[in-house]
Coordinates of C-alpha atoms in Angstrom, one line a residue:
M1224 CA 46.5 48.8 37.1
T1225 CA 46.4 45.9 34.5
A1226 CA 47.4 42.4 35.5
L1227 CA 50.3 42.6 33.2
N1228 CA 51.5 45.8 34.8
F1229 CA 51.1 44.3 38.3
I1230 CA 53.0 41.2 37.8
S1231 CA 56.0 43.2 36.6
L1232 CA 56.2 45.0 39.9
R1233 CA 58.1 42.2 41.6
F1234 CA 60.8 42.2 39.0
V1235 CA 61.1 45.9 38.4
T1236 CA 62.5 46.5 41.8
K1237 CA 65.7 44.8 40.7
W1238 CA 66.5 48.1 38.9
A1239 CA 63.8 50.7 39.6
V1240 CA 63.2 50.5 43.3
K1241 CA 65.8 49.8 45.9
P1242 CA 64.6 46.9 48.1
S1243 CA 64.5 47.4 51.8
S1244 CA 66.7 44.4 52.4
Q1245 CA 68.8 43.0 49.5
P1246 CA 72.4 42.2 50.6
R1247 CA 74.2 39.0 49.7
I1248 CA 74.1 36.9 52.8
H1249 CA 77.7 36.0 53.6
I1250 CA 77.7 37.2 57.2
S1251 CA 79.3 36.0 60.4
M1252 CA 78.1 32.6 61.4
S1253 CA 75.3 32.2 63.9
N1254 CA 73.8 28.9 64.8
H1255 CA 70.1 29.0 64.7
L1256 CA 70.1 26.0 62.3
A1257 CA 73.3 24.3 63.4
G1258 CA 73.1 20.5 63.0
K1259 CA 70.1 20.7 60.8
V1260 CA 69.8 19.4 57.2
A1261 CA 67.6 21.3 54.8
V1262 CA 66.4 20.6 51.3
I1263 CA 65.6 23.6 49.1
T1264 CA 64.2 23.4 45.6
G1265 CA 64.2 26.3 43.2
A1266 CA 67.5 27.3 44.8
S1267 CA 69.3 28.7 41.8
S1268 CA 68.0 32.3 42.1
G1269 CA 65.7 34.7 43.8
I1270 CA 64.0 33.6 47.1
G1271 CA 65.4 30.1 46.9
R1272 CA 69.0 31.3 46.5
S1273 CA 68.6 33.7 49.4
I1274 CA 67.2 30.9 51.6
A1275 CA 70.1 28.7 50.7
D1276 CA 72.7 31.4 51.5
K1277 CA 70.9 32.3 54.7
F1278 CA 70.6 28.7 55.9
L1279 CA 74.3 28.2 55.3
A1280 CA 75.1 31.3 57.3
Q1281 CA 72.9 29.9 60.1
G1282 CA 74.9 26.7 60.3
A1283 CA 72.7 24.3 58.3
K1284 CA 73.8 21.6 55.8
I1285 CA 71.8 22.0 52.6
A1286 CA 70.8 20.1 49.5
V1287 CA 70.0 22.5 46.7
F1288 CA 67.9 21.5 43.7
A1289 CA 67.1 23.3 40.5
R1290 CA 67.6 23.1 36.7
N1291 CA 70.5 25.6 36.6
A1292 CA 73.6 23.6 37.5
K1293 CA 76.0 26.5 37.2
A1294 CA 74.0 28.7 39.6
L1295 CA 73.7 25.8 42.1
A1296 CA 77.4 25.2 41.9
E1297 CA 78.0 28.8 43.0
I1298 CA 76.2 28.2 46.3
A1299 CA 78.7 25.4 47.1
V1300 CA 81.8 27.4 46.5
G1301 CA 83.7 27.5 49.9
N1302 CA 81.0 25.3 51.5
E1303 CA 81.5 22.0 49.7
E1304 CA 81.3 19.9 52.8
R1305 CA 77.9 21.4 53.8
V1306 CA 76.3 21.7 50.3
L1307 CA 74.9 19.0 48.1
V1308 CA 74.1 20.1 44.5
V1309 CA 71.4 18.1 42.6
T1310 CA 70.1 19.3 39.3
G1311 CA 66.6 18.4 38.1
D1312 CA 63.0 19.4 37.6
V1313 CA 60.3 19.1 40.2
T1314 CA 57.8 17.9 37.6
N1315 CA 60.1 14.9 36.8
A1316 CA 59.5 12.0 39.2
A1317 CA 62.8 10.4 38.4
D1318 CA 64.6 13.7 39.3
L1319 CA 62.8 13.9 42.6
E1320 CA 63.7 10.3 43.4
R1321 CA 67.3 11.1 42.7
L1322 CA 67.2 14.1 44.9
V1323 CA 65.9 12.0 47.8
A1324 CA 68.5 9.2 47.2
E1325 CA 71.5 11.6 46.9
T1326 CA 70.4 13.7 49.9
T1327 CA 69.9 10.7 52.2
K1328 CA 73.1 9.1 51.1
R1329 CA 75.1 12.2 51.8
F1330 CA 73.4 13.5 55.0
G1331 CA 71.2 10.7 56.3
G1332 CA 67.9 12.0 57.6
V1333 CA 66.7 15.6 56.9
D1334 CA 65.2 18.2 59.2
I1335 CA 63.8 20.8 56.9
I1336 CA 62.1 20.7 53.5
I1337 CA 61.4 23.9 51.5
P1338 CA 59.8 23.1 48.2
N1339 CA 60.3 26.6 46.8
A1340 CA 60.4 25.9 43.1
G1341 CA 57.6 27.8 41.3
I1342 CA 56.5 29.6 38.1
A1343 CA 54.2 32.5 37.4
K1344 CA 52.5 33.2 34.1
V1345 CA 49.7 35.6 33.1
V1346 CA 46.9 33.6 31.5
P1347 CA 43.5 35.3 30.7
F1348 CA 40.5 33.2 31.7
A1349 CA 39.6 32.7 28.0
D1350 CA 42.9 31.0 27.5
S1351 CA 42.9 28.9 30.7
D1352 CA 42.5 25.5 29.1
V1353 CA 43.6 22.2 30.8
A1354 CA 47.2 22.5 29.5
A1355 CA 47.5 26.1 30.8
I1356 CA 46.2 25.1 34.2
N1357 CA 48.4 22.0 34.4
H1358 CA 51.5 23.9 33.4
Q1359 CA 51.5 26.0 36.6
F1360 CA 49.8 23.5 38.9
D1361 CA 52.4 20.8 38.0
V1362 CA 55.2 23.0 39.3
N1363 CA 53.6 25.1 42.0
F1364 CA 51.4 22.5 43.6
T1365 CA 52.1 19.0 42.5
G1366 CA 55.9 19.5 42.4
A1367 CA 55.9 20.9 45.9
V1368 CA 53.7 18.2 47.3
Q1369 CA 55.6 15.4 45.7
T1370 CA 58.9 16.8 46.9
V1371 CA 57.7 16.6 50.5
R1372 CA 56.1 13.2 50.0
G1373 CA 59.4 11.7 48.7
F1374 CA 61.3 12.9 51.8
L1375 CA 58.6 12.0 54.3
P1376 CA 60.2 8.7 55.5
H1377 CA 63.4 10.6 56.1
I1378 CA 62.2 13.7 58.0
R1379 CA 63.4 13.5 61.6
K1380 CA 61.1 14.1 64.5
G1381 CA 61.2 17.8 65.3
G1382 CA 61.5 18.5 61.6
S1383 CA 59.8 21.3 59.6
V1384 CA 58.2 21.7 56.2
L1385 CA 57.9 25.2 54.8
F1386 CA 55.8 25.8 51.7
V1387 CA 56.1 29.1 49.7
T1388 CA 52.7 30.5 48.8
T1389 CA 51.9 34.1 47.8
F1390 CA 50.0 37.2 49.1
L1391 CA 48.0 37.0 45.9
T1392 CA 45.8 34.3 47.6
Q1393 CA 44.3 37.3 49.5
V1394 CA 43.8 39.7 46.6
G1395 CA 42.5 39.2 43.1
F1396 CA 44.2 40.3 39.9
P1397 CA 43.0 39.6 36.4
G1398 CA 45.2 37.1 34.5
L1399 CA 46.6 35.6 37.6
A1400 CA 43.8 33.2 38.4
I1401 CA 45.7 30.0 37.7
Y1402 CA 48.9 31.1 39.5
S1403 CA 46.9 32.3 42.5
A1404 CA 44.8 29.2 42.6
S1405 CA 47.8 26.9 42.5
K1406 CA 49.2 28.7 45.5
A1407 CA 45.9 28.8 47.3
A1408 CA 45.7 25.0 46.9
L1409 CA 49.2 24.8 48.4
K1410 CA 48.1 27.0 51.4
S1411 CA 45.1 24.8 52.1
F1412 CA 47.2 21.6 51.6
S1413 CA 49.8 22.8 54.1
Q1414 CA 47.2 23.5 56.8
T1415 CA 45.7 20.0 56.4
L1416 CA 49.2 18.4 56.2
A1417 CA 50.1 20.2 59.5
A1418 CA 47.4 18.3 61.3
E1419 CA 48.3 15.0 59.6
L1420 CA 52.0 15.2 60.3
A1421 CA 51.8 16.6 63.8
P1422 CA 51.7 13.2 65.5
L1423 CA 55.1 12.5 63.8
G1424 CA 56.5 15.6 65.4
I1425 CA 56.8 17.4 62.0
R1426 CA 55.7 21.0 61.8
V1427 CA 54.2 22.4 58.5
N1428 CA 53.8 26.1 57.8
S1429 CA 53.9 28.5 54.8
V1430 CA 55.5 31.8 54.0
A1431 CA 53.6 34.1 51.6
P1432 CA 55.9 36.6 49.8
G1433 CA 54.4 39.9 48.8
P1434 CA 56.0 42.4 46.3
I1435 CA 59.6 41.1 46.2
G1436 CA 62.3 42.0 43.8
T1437 CA 63.3 38.7 42.1
P1438 CA 64.3 37.6 38.6
I1439 CA 61.1 35.6 38.1
W1440 CA 59.4 38.5 36.3
G1441 CA 62.3 39.4 34.0
S1442 CA 60.7 37.9 30.9
I1443 CA 57.5 40.0 31.0
G1444 CA 59.0 42.5 28.5
L1445 CA 57.2 45.7 29.4
P1446 CA 58.7 49.1 28.5
A1447 CA 61.0 50.6 31.2
D1448 CA 58.7 53.6 31.7
V1449 CA 55.7 51.4 32.4
L1450 CA 57.7 49.3 34.9
Q1451 CA 58.8 52.5 36.6
A1452 CA 55.3 53.8 36.9
V1453 CA 54.0 50.5 38.3
A1454 CA 56.9 50.4 40.8
T1455 CA 56.1 53.9 42.0
Q1456 CA 52.4 53.2 42.4
V1457 CA 52.9 50.0 44.3
T1458 CA 55.7 51.4 46.5
A1459 CA 53.3 54.1 47.7
R1460 CA 51.1 51.3 49.1
L1461 CA 53.9 49.5 51.0
M1462 CA 54.4 50.4 54.7
P1463 CA 58.2 50.5 54.5
G1464 CA 58.1 52.6 51.4
A1465 CA 60.1 50.1 49.4
F1466 CA 59.8 46.6 47.9
G1467 CA 61.1 43.7 49.9
G1468 CA 64.0 41.6 49.0
P1469 CA 64.5 37.9 48.9
A1470 CA 66.5 38.2 52.2
D1471 CA 63.2 39.2 53.9
I1472 CA 61.7 35.8 53.0
A1473 CA 64.9 34.0 53.9
E1474 CA 64.9 35.6 57.4
T1475 CA 61.3 34.5 57.9
A1476 CA 62.2 31.0 56.7
V1477 CA 65.0 30.7 59.2
F1478 CA 62.7 31.6 62.0
L1479 CA 59.9 29.3 60.9
C1480 CA 62.2 26.3 60.5
S1481 CA 64.2 26.9 63.7
D1482 CA 63.4 25.7 67.2
A1483 CA 62.3 29.3 68.1
A1484 CA 59.1 28.5 66.1
K1485 CA 58.4 25.2 67.8
N1486 CA 54.9 26.2 68.7
I1487 CA 53.9 27.4 65.3
W1488 CA 51.9 24.8 63.4
G1489 CA 49.8 25.1 60.2
Q1490 CA 50.2 28.8 59.8
E1491 CA 50.8 31.1 56.7
I1492 CA 53.0 34.1 57.5
V1493 CA 52.5 36.9 55.0
V1494 CA 55.6 39.0 54.3
D1495 CA 54.2 41.7 52.0
G1496 CA 55.2 45.1 53.5
G1497 CA 51.6 45.7 54.5
Y1498 CA 50.3 45.5 50.9
T1499 CA 47.2 43.4 51.8
I1500 CA 46.1 45.8 54.5
G1501 CA 47.0 49.0 52.6

């Protein structure tokens, strides 16, 4: 399998493979996150959108952040009192400062930070110059870290930070060195930060998505027959026999950010359908 074929597998499931769990999350209210305030970046689509929907369903108030104002506004429909929409880019310091200011003005302190915003791009090693490296690290690593740093004075005791990494830190694929390295750096950072913030009563963990059907890979542009072949090959390696959906990550995020996970510190939970052990 080529690197280009592989990275398409996560998007192809949107049309070629029916995910094992892909419903819109507008279900009856439960209260695992009642009374909590969460900040979610990259919330306009895919995993971030699913987390936002699920957190609302679990009783949280949320501040959602992304560049797509229209998509963010859809999250707030019917939940205006519990949703704050802030548009911006995680690589822009002024945008992050505005996110912190507007969130704390609206909700006061916060309980959960999920710096989910991220990008993935295939870059052969020969083309991995400083600009190419910075392009992905600026969003995936620096943007995530600075989001958390900005909110640090406002995270209440008992709060939680959840980074979004990737199962690709455990396997190697040509062309994805920069992307994988940016997420590996985030994984290592989260483990060290967990030890640093523990005295403040703030838990830090990571969730590592595996093959998940999200729109992030929609611009790859491979022919439909190639995408179908890749999807079939990868599905055969997955224990459930199907790609996961964003809701699988959202469910894990709810658990890790809830009081039920109060004894989980500095861990990365891999949600990959068994891909890395297949």
